[in-house]
Short mmCIF file of C-alpha atoms and ligand atoms in Angstrom, two decimals:
data_model
loop_
_atom_site.label_atom_id
_atom_site.label_comp_id
_atom_site.label_asym_id
_atom_site.label_seq_id
_atom_site.Cartn_x
_atom_site.Cartn_y
_atom_site.Cartn_z
CA MET A 192 7.53 -14.61 13.54
CA PRO A 193 10.69 -13.06 14.93
CA SER A 194 10.92 -9.38 14.26
CA THR A 195 13.03 -8.71 11.18
CA SER A 196 14.24 -5.34 9.98
CA PHE A 197 15.00 -4.31 6.42
CA GLN A 198 18.71 -4.38 7.37
CA ASP A 199 18.32 -8.02 8.39
CA LEU A 200 17.07 -8.77 4.89
CA LYS A 201 20.53 -7.88 3.55
CA LEU A 202 19.37 -5.21 1.18
CA ASN A 203 21.96 -2.76 -0.09
CA ARG A 204 22.36 0.84 1.02
CA GLN A 205 20.63 2.29 -2.05
CA LEU A 206 17.52 0.26 -1.33
CA LEU A 207 17.58 0.98 2.41
CA ASN A 208 17.72 4.70 1.64
CA ALA A 209 14.75 4.43 -0.69
CA ILE A 210 12.85 2.39 1.92
CA ASP A 211 13.52 5.17 4.41
CA ASP A 212 12.22 7.75 1.98
CA ALA A 213 9.08 5.65 1.42
CA ARG A 214 8.68 5.62 5.21
CA TYR A 215 8.45 1.85 5.46
CA GLU A 216 9.62 1.13 8.99
CA LYS A 217 9.50 -2.61 9.07
CA PRO A 218 9.04 -5.35 6.45
CA THR A 219 5.51 -6.72 6.23
CA ALA A 220 4.87 -10.45 6.70
CA ILE A 221 4.97 -11.21 2.97
CA GLN A 222 8.16 -9.17 2.61
CA GLN A 223 9.84 -11.01 5.48
CA LYS A 224 8.97 -14.34 3.98
CA ALA A 225 9.45 -13.69 0.28
CA ILE A 226 12.53 -11.47 0.07
CA PRO A 227 15.11 -14.02 1.39
CA LEU A 228 13.70 -16.75 -0.86
CA VAL A 229 13.80 -14.59 -3.97
CA LEU A 230 17.32 -13.42 -3.14
CA ASN A 231 18.35 -17.07 -2.89
CA GLY A 232 17.13 -17.68 -6.40
CA HIS A 233 14.05 -19.79 -5.67
CA ASP A 234 10.97 -19.82 -7.80
CA LEU A 235 8.16 -18.53 -5.67
CA MET A 236 4.43 -18.74 -5.38
CA GLY A 237 3.14 -15.90 -3.23
CA ILE A 238 -0.41 -15.74 -2.02
CA ALA A 239 -1.13 -12.25 -0.86
CA GLN A 240 -3.72 -9.58 -1.43
CA THR A 241 -3.34 -5.91 -2.17
CA GLY A 242 -2.58 -4.03 1.01
CA THR A 243 -0.07 -6.58 2.32
CA GLY A 244 3.01 -4.96 0.77
CA LYS A 245 3.27 -7.66 -1.90
CA THR A 246 4.62 -5.35 -4.60
CA ALA A 247 7.73 -4.39 -2.64
CA ALA A 248 8.08 -8.09 -1.71
CA PHE A 249 9.02 -8.92 -5.30
CA VAL A 250 10.40 -5.55 -6.41
CA LEU A 251 13.04 -5.22 -3.68
CA PRO A 252 14.85 -8.51 -4.34
CA ILE A 253 14.70 -7.91 -8.09
CA LEU A 254 16.34 -4.50 -7.62
CA MET A 255 18.89 -6.07 -5.34
CA LYS A 256 19.77 -8.67 -7.96
CA ILE A 257 20.04 -6.50 -11.02
CA LYS A 258 21.66 -3.63 -9.08
CA TYR A 259 22.56 -1.12 -11.80
CA ALA A 260 21.92 -0.28 -15.44
CA GLN A 261 23.62 -2.71 -17.77
CA GLY A 262 23.51 -3.21 -21.55
CA GLN A 263 20.49 -2.51 -23.71
CA ASN A 264 18.12 -5.32 -22.99
CA VAL A 265 15.49 -6.09 -20.41
CA ARG A 266 16.59 -8.31 -17.51
CA ALA A 267 13.40 -8.46 -15.43
CA LEU A 268 9.82 -8.57 -16.68
CA ILE A 269 6.79 -8.00 -14.48
CA LEU A 270 3.42 -8.85 -16.00
CA ALA A 271 0.20 -7.53 -14.52
CA PRO A 272 -3.42 -7.62 -15.68
CA THR A 273 -4.32 -3.94 -16.07
CA LYS A 274 -2.78 -0.66 -17.09
CA GLU A 275 -3.58 0.71 -13.64
CA LEU A 276 -1.72 -2.05 -11.85
CA VAL A 277 1.18 -1.72 -14.29
CA LEU A 278 1.43 1.99 -13.48
CA GLN A 279 1.23 1.31 -9.79
CA ILE A 280 3.98 -1.31 -9.91
CA GLU A 281 6.10 1.00 -12.07
CA GLU A 282 5.69 3.74 -9.49
CA VAL A 283 6.71 1.51 -6.56
CA THR A 284 9.66 0.18 -8.59
CA LYS A 285 10.86 3.67 -9.53
CA GLN A 286 10.47 4.85 -5.97
CA LEU A 287 12.46 1.95 -4.56
CA ALA A 288 15.07 2.26 -7.34
CA SER A 289 15.47 6.00 -6.89
CA TYR A 290 19.06 5.67 -5.62
CA THR A 291 20.07 3.47 -8.55
CA ASP A 292 20.45 4.20 -12.25
CA LEU A 293 18.14 1.36 -13.27
CA ARG A 294 15.90 2.05 -16.26
CA ILE A 295 12.31 1.04 -15.67
CA LEU A 296 9.56 1.18 -18.27
CA ALA A 297 5.83 0.59 -18.12
CA ILE A 298 4.18 -0.67 -21.30
CA TYR A 299 0.44 -1.01 -21.67
CA GLY A 300 -2.30 -0.50 -24.19
CA GLY A 301 -4.61 2.44 -24.65
CA ILE A 302 -1.97 4.74 -26.10
CA GLY A 303 0.14 4.30 -29.22
CA PRO A 304 3.27 2.17 -28.73
CA LYS A 305 5.65 4.71 -30.30
CA THR A 306 6.90 6.42 -27.14
CA GLN A 307 7.16 3.13 -25.31
CA ILE A 308 9.27 1.68 -28.14
CA GLU A 309 11.49 4.76 -28.27
CA LYS A 310 12.18 4.55 -24.57
CA MET A 311 13.07 0.92 -24.91
CA GLU A 312 15.57 1.65 -27.66
CA SER A 313 17.67 3.79 -25.39
CA GLY A 314 18.24 0.77 -23.11
CA ILE A 315 16.09 -0.77 -20.42
CA ASP A 316 16.54 -2.96 -17.34
CA ILE A 317 13.03 -3.68 -16.06
CA ILE A 318 9.75 -3.79 -17.95
CA VAL A 319 6.37 -3.74 -16.25
CA ALA A 320 3.72 -4.68 -18.80
CA THR A 321 0.28 -5.95 -19.61
CA PRO A 322 0.67 -9.25 -21.50
CA GLY A 323 -1.12 -8.07 -24.65
CA ARG A 324 0.94 -4.95 -25.21
CA PHE A 325 4.17 -6.74 -24.33
CA MET A 326 3.49 -9.33 -27.03
CA ASP A 327 2.51 -6.62 -29.58
CA ILE A 328 5.80 -4.84 -29.16
CA TYR A 329 7.74 -8.08 -29.06
CA LEU A 330 6.23 -9.14 -32.37
CA ARG A 331 7.30 -5.85 -33.93
CA GLY A 332 10.83 -6.89 -33.07
CA ASN A 333 11.46 -4.19 -30.50
CA ILE A 334 12.05 -6.29 -27.39
CA HIS A 335 15.08 -8.52 -27.03
CA THR A 336 14.53 -11.08 -24.32
CA LYS A 337 17.85 -12.93 -24.27
CA GLN A 338 19.04 -11.30 -21.07
CA LEU A 339 15.80 -11.86 -19.20
CA LYS A 340 16.55 -13.55 -15.88
CA THR A 341 13.42 -12.91 -13.82
CA LEU A 342 9.74 -13.10 -14.67
CA VAL A 343 6.94 -12.03 -12.34
CA LEU A 344 3.27 -12.73 -12.87
CA ASP A 345 1.38 -10.43 -10.55
CA GLU A 346 -2.29 -10.99 -9.77
CA ALA A 347 -2.14 -14.24 -11.72
CA ASP A 348 -5.73 -15.10 -10.79
CA LYS A 349 -6.99 -11.88 -12.30
CA MET A 350 -4.87 -12.31 -15.42
CA MET A 351 -6.46 -15.71 -15.93
CA ASP A 352 -9.96 -14.35 -15.29
CA MET A 353 -9.33 -11.69 -17.91
CA GLY A 354 -8.37 -14.26 -20.50
CA PHE A 355 -4.66 -13.49 -20.74
CA MET A 356 -3.54 -17.11 -20.72
CA PRO A 357 -2.83 -17.33 -24.49
CA GLN A 358 -0.59 -14.26 -24.37
CA ILE A 359 1.19 -15.47 -21.24
CA ARG A 360 1.88 -18.82 -22.93
CA LYS A 361 3.31 -17.02 -25.95
CA ILE A 362 5.52 -14.90 -23.72
CA LEU A 363 6.81 -18.02 -21.97
CA GLU A 364 7.81 -19.37 -25.38
CA VAL A 365 9.90 -16.35 -26.31
CA ILE A 366 11.88 -15.83 -23.12
CA PRO A 367 14.90 -17.83 -21.90
CA VAL A 368 14.01 -21.12 -20.23
CA LYS A 369 16.63 -20.58 -17.55
CA ARG A 370 15.17 -17.86 -15.39
CA GLN A 371 13.63 -17.22 -11.99
CA ASN A 372 9.83 -17.19 -11.86
CA LEU A 373 7.66 -15.49 -9.30
CA LEU A 374 3.92 -15.86 -9.27
CA PHE A 375 1.68 -13.76 -7.07
CA SER A 376 -2.01 -14.24 -6.66
CA ALA A 377 -4.64 -13.06 -4.21
CA THR A 378 -6.44 -16.39 -4.37
CA MET A 379 -5.36 -19.89 -5.15
CA PRO A 380 -8.05 -21.59 -7.24
CA ASP A 381 -7.21 -24.82 -9.10
CA ARG A 382 -6.41 -23.05 -12.33
CA VAL A 383 -3.76 -20.92 -10.65
CA LEU A 384 -2.30 -24.06 -9.10
CA ALA A 385 -2.20 -25.62 -12.55
CA LEU A 386 -0.44 -22.54 -13.89
CA SER A 387 2.10 -22.72 -11.13
CA ASP A 388 2.76 -26.41 -11.91
CA GLU A 389 3.36 -25.51 -15.50
CA PHE A 390 5.40 -22.42 -14.93
CA LEU A 391 7.35 -22.71 -11.65
CA LYS A 392 10.26 -25.03 -10.88
CA TYR A 393 10.27 -26.46 -7.33
CA PRO A 394 8.60 -23.35 -6.02
CA GLU A 395 8.66 -22.19 -2.45
CA ARG A 396 5.23 -21.19 -1.33
CA VAL A 397 4.57 -18.22 0.91
CA GLU A 398 1.20 -17.15 2.06
CA VAL A 399 -0.14 -14.38 4.19
CA ALA A 400 -3.65 -14.77 5.32
CA PRO A 401 -4.78 -11.28 6.17
CA GLN A 402 -5.88 -11.09 9.72
CA ALA A 403 -9.43 -10.15 9.05
CA THR A 404 -11.46 -10.67 12.14
CA THR A 405 -12.44 -7.70 14.16
CA ILE A 406 -13.92 -8.51 17.47
CA ASP A 407 -17.67 -8.10 17.71
CA THR A 408 -17.52 -6.19 20.96
CA ILE A 409 -15.85 -3.27 19.20
CA LYS A 410 -18.15 -0.56 17.98
CA GLN A 411 -16.70 0.81 14.77
CA VAL A 412 -17.53 4.11 13.18
CA PHE A 413 -15.92 6.52 10.77
CA TYR A 414 -16.14 10.21 9.97
CA GLU A 415 -15.20 11.94 6.76
CA ILE A 416 -12.91 14.81 7.73
CA PRO A 417 -11.28 16.89 5.02
CA ASN A 418 -7.80 17.55 6.42
CA VAL A 419 -5.36 17.27 9.30
CA ARG A 420 -6.29 20.54 10.93
CA THR A 421 -9.97 19.65 11.05
CA LYS A 422 -9.05 16.20 12.35
CA ILE A 423 -7.18 17.89 15.19
CA ASN A 424 -10.25 20.01 15.99
CA PHE A 425 -12.33 16.88 16.19
CA VAL A 426 -9.89 15.01 18.46
CA GLU A 427 -9.93 18.03 20.72
CA TYR A 428 -13.72 18.06 20.74
CA LEU A 429 -13.93 14.34 21.53
CA LEU A 430 -11.44 14.57 24.36
CA GLN A 431 -13.24 17.54 25.84
CA THR A 432 -16.80 16.34 25.58
CA GLU A 433 -16.82 12.56 25.71
CA LYS A 434 -16.11 10.25 28.58
CA PHE A 435 -12.91 8.81 27.23
CA THR A 436 -10.67 7.25 29.84
CA ARG A 437 -7.81 5.57 28.05
CA VAL A 438 -7.44 6.54 24.42
CA LEU A 439 -5.02 5.29 21.80
CA VAL A 440 -4.64 7.57 18.81
CA PHE A 441 -2.94 6.04 15.78
CA THR A 442 -1.19 7.94 13.03
CA LYS A 443 0.63 6.73 9.93
CA THR A 444 3.72 8.85 10.42
CA LYS A 445 5.98 9.85 13.28
CA LEU A 446 5.71 13.47 12.24
CA THR A 447 1.92 13.51 12.57
CA ALA A 448 2.22 11.63 15.87
CA ASP A 449 4.66 14.23 17.23
CA ASN A 450 2.60 17.19 16.04
CA LEU A 451 -0.61 15.82 17.43
CA PHE A 452 1.02 14.97 20.74
CA LYS A 453 2.42 18.50 21.05
CA TYR A 454 -0.98 20.00 20.33
CA LEU A 455 -2.82 17.82 22.86
CA ASP A 456 -0.16 18.44 25.46
CA ARG A 457 -0.24 22.20 24.94
CA LYS A 458 -4.04 22.21 25.21
CA LYS A 459 -3.82 20.13 28.38
CA LEU A 460 -6.04 17.41 26.98
CA GLY A 461 -3.91 14.64 28.50
CA PRO A 462 -1.98 13.52 30.38
CA THR A 463 -0.58 12.38 27.05
CA ARG A 464 2.58 10.82 25.57
CA VAL A 465 3.79 9.77 22.16
CA LEU A 466 5.20 6.40 21.12
CA HIS A 467 7.11 5.71 17.92
CA SER A 468 10.30 4.11 16.73
CA ASN A 469 12.46 7.22 17.12
CA LYS A 470 11.95 7.11 20.86
CA GLY A 471 14.61 5.21 22.78
CA GLN A 472 13.82 1.79 24.16
CA ASN A 473 13.72 3.03 27.77
CA THR A 474 11.38 5.90 26.96
CA ARG A 475 9.10 3.50 25.14
CA ILE A 476 8.97 1.05 28.00
CA HIS A 477 8.35 3.85 30.48
CA THR A 478 5.57 5.33 28.34
CA MET A 479 3.89 1.95 28.02
CA GLN A 480 4.13 1.48 31.74
CA LEU A 481 2.46 4.81 32.40
CA PHE A 482 -0.30 3.99 29.96
CA LYS A 483 -0.86 0.54 31.46
CA GLU A 484 -1.05 1.94 34.95
CA GLY A 485 -3.72 4.39 33.90
CA GLU A 486 -1.50 7.45 34.36
CA LEU A 487 -2.17 8.64 30.82
CA LYS A 488 -5.43 9.55 29.22
CA VAL A 489 -4.10 9.66 25.68
CA LEU A 490 -1.31 7.77 23.96
CA VAL A 491 -0.45 8.80 20.41
CA ALA A 492 1.30 6.00 18.51
CA THR A 493 2.40 4.88 15.05
CA ASP A 494 1.55 1.44 13.70
CA VAL A 495 4.95 -0.05 14.29
CA ALA A 496 4.83 0.98 17.91
CA SER A 497 1.33 -0.45 18.21
CA ARG A 498 2.41 -4.06 17.63
CA GLY A 499 3.84 -4.39 21.09
CA ILE A 500 1.09 -2.61 22.95
CA ASP A 501 -0.67 -4.98 25.26
CA VAL A 502 -3.11 -3.09 27.37
CA SER A 503 -6.39 -4.67 28.23
CA ASP A 504 -8.80 -1.85 28.72
CA VAL A 505 -8.31 0.86 26.18
CA SER A 506 -11.66 2.61 26.04
CA HIS A 507 -11.26 4.18 22.61
CA VAL A 508 -9.05 3.79 19.59
CA ILE A 509 -8.92 6.77 17.27
CA ASN A 510 -7.49 6.21 13.82
CA PHE A 511 -6.33 9.70 13.04
CA ASP A 512 -5.68 8.49 9.53
CA VAL A 513 -6.45 5.29 7.64
CA PRO A 514 -3.56 2.83 7.39
CA ASN A 515 -2.30 1.79 3.93
CA LEU A 516 -1.66 -1.69 5.18
CA TYR A 517 -5.18 -2.82 5.88
CA GLU A 518 -4.19 -5.38 8.43
CA ASP A 519 -2.92 -2.53 10.54
CA TYR A 520 -6.53 -1.44 10.92
CA VAL A 521 -7.31 -4.78 12.53
CA HIS A 522 -4.21 -4.54 14.75
CA ARG A 523 -5.03 -1.01 15.75
CA ILE A 524 -8.62 -1.52 16.75
CA GLY A 525 -7.81 -4.83 18.43
CA ARG A 526 -6.28 -2.75 21.21
CA THR A 527 -9.74 -2.00 22.44
CA GLY A 528 -12.60 -4.35 23.28
CA ARG A 529 -10.17 -6.84 24.74
CA ALA A 530 -11.04 -9.36 27.40
CA GLU A 531 -14.70 -9.11 26.46
CA LYS A 532 -14.89 -5.48 27.34
CA THR A 533 -16.62 -3.23 24.90
CA GLY A 534 -14.56 -0.76 22.98
CA VAL A 535 -15.02 1.94 20.41
CA ALA A 536 -12.92 2.46 17.30
CA ILE A 537 -13.29 5.80 15.57
CA THR A 538 -11.68 6.37 12.20
CA PHE A 539 -11.05 9.71 10.51
CA ALA A 540 -10.86 9.60 6.72
CA ASN A 541 -10.19 12.39 4.27
CA GLU A 542 -11.62 12.14 0.78
CA ALA A 543 -8.74 10.05 -0.52
CA GLU A 544 -8.85 7.72 2.46
CA LEU A 545 -12.51 6.79 1.88
CA PHE A 546 -11.32 4.40 -0.77
CA HIS A 547 -9.28 2.51 1.81
CA ILE A 548 -12.26 2.34 4.15
CA ALA A 549 -14.15 0.49 1.45
CA ASN A 550 -11.26 -1.98 1.10
CA ILE A 551 -11.02 -2.45 4.86
CA GLU A 552 -14.74 -3.24 4.95
CA LYS A 553 -14.09 -5.95 2.37
CA LEU A 554 -11.27 -7.35 4.48
CA ILE A 555 -13.20 -7.43 7.75
CA ARG A 556 -16.37 -8.43 5.94
CA LYS A 557 -18.56 -5.93 7.66
CA PRO A 558 -19.57 -2.35 7.04
CA ILE A 559 -18.16 0.43 9.15
CA PRO A 560 -21.02 2.86 9.78
CA GLN A 561 -20.39 6.49 8.88
CA LYS A 562 -21.34 9.34 11.18
CA LYS A 563 -21.64 13.01 10.37
CA LEU A 564 -19.21 15.41 11.92
CA PRO A 565 -21.01 17.51 14.55
CA LYS A 566 -21.99 20.88 13.08
CA HIS A 567 -19.95 23.04 15.40
CA ILE A 568 -16.61 21.44 14.54
CA LYS A 569 -14.65 24.08 12.70
CA ILE A 570 -13.80 22.97 9.17
CA GLU A 571 -10.34 24.28 8.32
CA GLU A 572 -8.82 24.97 4.91
CA SER A 573 -6.45 22.29 3.63
CA THR A 574 -2.85 23.36 3.22
CA PHE A 575 -1.60 23.46 -0.34
CA ASP A 576 0.62 20.41 0.19
CA GLU A 577 -2.15 18.39 1.74
CA GLN A 578 -4.54 19.35 -1.04
CA GLN A 579 -1.98 18.16 -3.57
CA ASP A 580 -1.42 14.90 -1.73
CA ILE A 581 -5.12 14.17 -1.53
CA ALA A 582 -5.68 15.05 -5.20
CA ARG A 583 -2.75 12.87 -6.26
CA SER A 584 -4.02 9.99 -4.23
CA ILE A 585 -7.56 10.26 -5.62
CA ASP A 586 -6.08 10.39 -9.10
CA HIS A 587 -4.31 7.11 -8.46
CA GLN A 588 -7.42 5.46 -7.20
CA LYS A 589 -9.37 6.56 -10.22
CA ARG A 590 -6.81 4.96 -12.44
CA LYS A 591 -7.11 1.79 -10.42
CA GLU A 592 -10.84 1.54 -10.93
CA ASP A 593 -11.15 0.83 -14.58
CA PRO A 594 -14.61 -0.47 -15.28
CA THR A 595 -14.27 -0.01 -19.04
CA PHE A 596 -11.32 -2.36 -19.37
CA LYS A 597 -12.34 -5.21 -21.63
CA GLY A 598 -9.22 -7.31 -21.94
CA ALA A 599 -6.07 -7.31 -23.99
CA PHE A 600 -7.53 -6.64 -27.37
CA HIS A 601 -10.16 -4.13 -26.46
CA GLU A 602 -8.13 -1.65 -24.56
CA LYS A 603 -9.61 1.78 -24.59
CA LYS A 604 -8.60 4.61 -26.85
CA ALA A 605 -5.94 7.03 -25.82
CA ARG A 606 -7.23 9.90 -23.77
CA PRO A 607 -4.09 10.93 -22.00
CA ASP A 608 -5.61 13.76 -20.06
CA ARG A 609 -8.75 11.89 -19.11
CA ASP A 610 -7.63 11.00 -15.64
CA SER A 611 -5.56 14.00 -14.92
CA LYS A 612 -6.49 16.13 -12.00
CA TRP A 613 -5.29 19.08 -14.05
CA ASN A 614 -8.14 18.54 -16.43
CA PRO A 615 -10.89 20.85 -15.16
CA LYS A 616 -13.52 18.32 -16.21
CA ASN A 617 -12.13 15.99 -13.63
CA LYS A 618 -12.45 18.25 -10.64
CA VAL A 619 -13.27 15.87 -7.88
CA LYS A 620 -16.61 16.85 -6.66
CA GLY A 621 -16.65 15.94 -3.41
CA LYS A 622 -18.31 14.53 -0.55
CA LYS A 623 -19.73 11.38 -2.02
CA ARG A 624 -18.41 8.13 -0.66
CA ARG A 625 -16.37 6.26 -3.20
CA ARG A 626 -17.20 2.57 -3.22
P1 AMP O 1025 0.68 -3.46 -1.90
O1 AMP O 1025 0.11 -4.60 -1.12
O2 AMP O 1025 1.95 -3.82 -2.58
O3 AMP O 1025 -0.35 -2.89 -2.84
O4 AMP O 1025 1.07 -2.30 -0.86
C1 AMP O 1025 0.10 -1.63 -0.09
C2 AMP O 1025 0.64 -0.35 0.52
O5 AMP O 1025 1.57 -0.62 1.55
C3 AMP O 1025 1.35 0.58 -0.44
O6 AMP O 1025 0.84 1.86 -0.22
C4 AMP O 1025 2.81 0.50 -0.05
O7 AMP O 1025 3.46 1.72 -0.28
C5 AMP O 1025 2.73 0.21 1.44
N1 AMP O 1025 3.84 -0.59 1.97
C6 AMP O 1025 4.52 -1.59 1.37
N2 AMP O 1025 5.45 -2.10 2.19
C7 AMP O 1025 5.37 -1.42 3.36
C8 AMP O 1025 6.06 -1.50 4.62
N3 AMP O 1025 7.03 -2.39 4.84
N4 AMP O 1025 5.68 -0.64 5.58
C9 AMP O 1025 4.70 0.26 5.36
N5 AMP O 1025 4.00 0.39 4.22
C10 AMP O 1025 4.33 -0.45 3.22
#
């Protein structure tokens, strides 16, 4: 697929600013395919799993279409199977709408509807909801659907598995017939196809099959490492003690890439260079050349930069952090073990990132063995900011895992502070792997 930027997708300035803030550098495959179709008004069937950027793929064009706050009544409705997913979609939507005045509301069961209804009364543009709670509030007469122009069913397969079909049918009866419909599903069993026949008009179909195969000649391993500073200690240790010849170190952000590069350079652990999208084209080409010719021992790179790297004998890939887009893991480690050579991929994961390791294992359909950090690696204190980030991220993941959820009519009782990291009972204890 030709390389497309967010600018190419004709998104407005407010959205581009928010995308910058979210540190998305380039649209993912599903975003490249889906956004133009949704902007053109097509109904859409999207087949994509979590970790592909599917949420922004439908949220961005919706934000683009409804632009700014208008009137009292909801204009876009996003339905999702669980409270956790609703909250996650709400968060992405608010983040991407942060330069607009759009009013976004999440409604879900488990807490009384009063606050949700009050918020709605002061005017609303987008609702993200579980089907059951949406219908409850609708039946009380608090939702006016006349202005509704876009409906999204996210994780349609899961909604069907959870028995939401009756509520979805009722919702379809009470919203305007003339509207745009988007259906997203991780899988495409017959019953989802039947739903799409019933619910979509001349849909365009977009699909991203996650690239899931990791080559067998790559030895994969991961270490749990509590924070950035300790990760740096460990990179230093590996470069000093192991026979690494040509190492690619991947980081999620340019800032981490720059900081790590400066550290390695200062400690003379190279020769080393850094590659990311803020570097000019010529510098990037030159750096790649040096790496290809074997002039560098270490190249620190971000994911976007990694797409174009074609070097055949990288001895080691180090994932300094775990990518949010799981396919990036496959791209990253595919830089080693090429041309039937053996390679080693070493991943560093802090406590919050362990969750993603488990998901990556599902994607590549094999376990990544864990190794213990050698005893003499100095374990540093986390900075306050990093501690907060990790705690926030674990909090999110806990909300995502909701084993007690029993469907629309059995949602659990309100315990607003149950999941909060501020609740001392919820102190995350530690070192156990979360699977
Ligand atoms: P999703 O598949 O929607 O659950 O998204 C998975 C993760 O990818 C989330 O953490 C998003 O913030 C992140 N994400 C979405 N789009 C992009 C992008 N274009 N570049 C980088 N990260 C993204």
